[in-house]
Every structure is written in structure tokens, then in C-alpha cells.
mmCIF file of C-alpha atoms in Angstrom:
data_model
loop_
_atom_site.group_PDB
_atom_site.id
_atom_site.type_symbol
_atom_site.label_atom_id
_atom_site.label_comp_id
_atom_site.label_asym_id
_atom_site.label_seq_id
_atom_site.Cartn_x
_atom_site.Cartn_y
_atom_site.Cartn_z
ATOM 1 C CA MET A 275 0.000 0.000 0.000
ATOM 2 C CA SER A 276 1.364 3.400 -0.889
ATOM 3 C CA SER A 277 -0.586 5.281 1.803
ATOM 4 C CA ARG A 278 -0.465 4.802 5.544
ATOM 5 C CA HIS A 279 -4.229 5.282 5.919
ATOM 6 C CA PRO A 280 -6.042 4.543 2.648
ATOM 7 C CA ASN A 281 -9.728 5.387 2.354
ATOM 8 C CA LEU A 282 -10.404 1.829 1.256
ATOM 9 C CA ASP A 283 -8.179 -1.018 2.332
ATOM 10 C CA PRO A 284 -7.137 -2.873 -0.856
ATOM 11 C CA ARG A 285 -7.012 -6.124 1.121
ATOM 12 C CA LEU A 286 -10.828 -6.069 1.178
ATOM 13 C CA PHE A 287 -10.821 -7.132 -2.474
ATOM 14 C CA VAL A 288 -9.602 -10.544 -1.360
ATOM 15 C CA LEU A 289 -13.105 -11.130 0.012
ATOM 16 C CA ARG A 290 -15.197 -12.684 -2.744
ATOM 17 C CA GLY A 291 -18.474 -11.069 -1.639
ATOM 18 C CA PHE A 292 -16.940 -7.601 -1.401
ATOM 19 C CA ARG A 293 -15.350 -7.938 -4.833
ATOM 20 C CA ALA A 294 -18.655 -9.129 -6.342
ATOM 21 C CA GLY A 295 -20.513 -6.241 -4.697
ATOM 22 C CA VAL A 296 -18.079 -3.687 -6.072
ATOM 23 C CA ILE A 297 -18.322 -5.166 -9.563
ATOM 24 C CA ALA A 298 -22.138 -5.200 -9.381
ATOM 25 C CA PHE A 299 -22.235 -1.608 -8.136
ATOM 26 C CA LEU A 300 -19.854 -0.375 -10.833
ATOM 27 C CA SER A 301 -21.787 -2.235 -13.539
ATOM 28 C CA GLN A 302 -25.077 -0.709 -12.411
ATOM 29 C CA PHE A 303 -23.570 2.777 -12.192
ATOM 30 C CA MET A 304 -21.986 2.543 -15.648
ATOM 31 C CA ALA A 305 -25.232 1.239 -17.169
ATOM 32 C CA ALA A 306 -27.288 4.039 -15.606
ATOM 33 C CA PHE A 307 -24.795 6.711 -16.671
ATOM 34 C CA GLY A 308 -24.551 5.240 -20.175
ATOM 35 C CA PHE A 309 -28.329 5.179 -20.570
ATOM 36 C CA THR A 310 -28.669 8.769 -19.393
ATOM 37 C CA PHE A 311 -25.848 9.994 -21.630
ATOM 38 C CA VAL A 312 -27.114 8.214 -24.759
ATOM 39 C CA GLU A 313 -30.751 9.146 -24.136
ATOM 40 C CA LEU A 314 -29.933 12.842 -23.672
ATOM 41 C CA GLN A 315 -27.838 12.800 -26.854
ATOM 42 C CA PHE A 316 -30.717 11.127 -28.700
ATOM 43 C CA LEU A 317 -33.231 13.694 -27.501
ATOM 44 C CA GLN A 318 -31.011 16.593 -28.522
ATOM 45 C CA LEU A 319 -29.351 15.395 -31.729
ATOM 46 C CA VAL A 320 -32.000 13.142 -33.268
ATOM 47 C CA LEU A 321 -35.273 14.619 -32.027
ATOM 48 C CA GLY A 322 -33.996 18.209 -31.953
ATOM 49 C CA CYS A 323 -34.985 18.987 -28.351
ATOM 50 C CA SER A 324 -33.241 21.783 -26.506
ATOM 51 C CA PRO A 325 -30.978 20.881 -23.572
ATOM 52 C CA LEU A 326 -33.636 22.196 -21.184
ATOM 53 C CA LYS A 327 -36.405 20.110 -22.768
ATOM 54 C CA SER A 328 -34.148 17.060 -22.700
ATOM 55 C CA ALA A 329 -33.434 17.542 -19.002
ATOM 56 C CA LEU A 330 -37.112 18.092 -18.234
ATOM 57 C CA ALA A 331 -37.920 14.851 -20.057
ATOM 58 C CA PHE A 332 -35.887 13.039 -17.381
ATOM 59 C CA LEU A 333 -37.825 14.472 -14.431
ATOM 60 C CA PRO A 334 -40.300 11.554 -14.371
ATOM 61 C CA VAL A 335 -37.364 9.137 -14.077
ATOM 62 C CA ALA A 336 -35.925 11.085 -11.136
ATOM 63 C CA THR A 337 -39.344 11.261 -9.491
ATOM 64 C CA VAL A 338 -39.823 7.498 -9.700
ATOM 65 C CA VAL A 339 -36.312 6.816 -8.370
ATOM 66 C CA LEU A 340 -36.845 9.123 -5.386
ATOM 67 C CA ALA A 341 -40.265 7.610 -4.660
ATOM 68 C CA VAL A 342 -38.828 4.091 -4.707
ATOM 69 C CA LEU A 343 -35.971 5.165 -2.408
ATOM 70 C CA ARG A 344 -38.427 6.573 0.104
ATOM 71 C CA LEU A 345 -40.549 3.417 0.009
ATOM 72 C CA THR A 346 -37.699 0.949 0.357
ATOM 73 C CA GLY A 347 -35.622 2.721 3.013
ATOM 74 C CA PRO A 348 -32.134 1.564 3.918
ATOM 75 C CA ALA A 349 -31.006 -1.866 2.745
ATOM 76 C CA HIS A 350 -29.822 -2.867 6.215
ATOM 77 C CA PRO A 351 -31.290 -0.853 9.089
ATOM 78 C CA PRO A 352 -28.874 -0.454 12.016
ATOM 79 C CA PRO A 353 -29.459 -2.420 15.190
ATOM 80 C CA ARG A 354 -31.437 -0.514 17.822
ATOM 81 C CA SER A 355 -28.737 -1.115 20.433
ATOM 82 C CA GLN A 356 -26.307 1.246 18.685
ATOM 83 C CA GLY A 357 -28.479 4.287 19.270
ATOM 84 C CA ARG A 358 -29.035 7.395 17.203
ATOM 85 C CA ALA A 359 -25.421 7.723 16.028
ATOM 86 C CA ALA A 360 -25.741 4.489 14.051
ATOM 87 C CA ARG A 361 -28.786 5.791 12.180
ATOM 88 C CA ARG A 362 -26.888 8.613 10.524
ATOM 89 C CA SER A 363 -26.392 8.060 6.828
ATOM 90 C CA PRO A 364 -22.955 8.720 5.343
ATOM 91 C CA VAL A 365 -24.676 10.113 2.238
ATOM 92 C CA PRO A 366 -25.913 13.676 2.935
ATOM 93 C CA GLY A 367 -28.947 13.613 0.633
ATOM 94 C CA ARG A 368 -30.052 10.238 1.943
ATOM 95 C CA ARG A 369 -30.217 11.627 5.489
ATOM 96 C CA HIS A 370 -32.956 14.068 4.456
ATOM 97 C CA ALA A 371 -34.854 11.410 2.527
ATOM 98 C CA LEU A 372 -35.034 9.244 5.633
ATOM 99 C CA ALA A 373 -35.815 12.028 8.108
ATOM 100 C CA ASP A 374 -39.349 10.809 8.737
ATOM 101 C CA ARG A 375 -38.193 7.231 9.429
ATOM 102 C CA VAL A 376 -35.880 8.053 12.347
#
């Protein structure tokens, strides 16, 4: 390791489940980004929409994603024994989405 305190310990990739999770996450992220990029290009270059109209066409997608996030909640809720500190989300926007569940 080239750093004394890396953000992510490279030795974690030895764990098969961790490695599979990272690959699945990266695949999903790349697919979502690729779809968004290609779809926005299609709307602008093929259909002749303005950048604003193209972005507004994606609002229903964002609305559905946010609604599903609010319905599903966290994947693994923290144990009650750890108290309020364990319920804090490391993702700032997610903390506000879950404010009514705490």
C-alpha cells in the first residue's frame, strides 16, 4: 500500500463477496450513466430537443427513483442497540430522505 491510511483497504478485495458487490455496483452505475448519456444525446441530436427540454424529459425518471428510495428505506437498518449515532447516513442527501423514518 502506498498510503499509511487509505480510504479503502485494498485487502478487502480478497473477500469474494466484497469484490462481487463492487463489480455489481460499478456495472449498475456505468449502465445508468450510459443510458442517461445516450438518451440525452438522442433527444437533442436526433429529435432536436433543446438541452432544457431534454433535461425536463428526465424528471419523471428522477421522481420514480426518489419515490422508490423513500418506500424501500435503507437496505440494512442499524441495530437498535447502537443508538441514534448508528442511524446517521454517510450520504448527505439520503439523510434528508429518511428524516421521517428516524
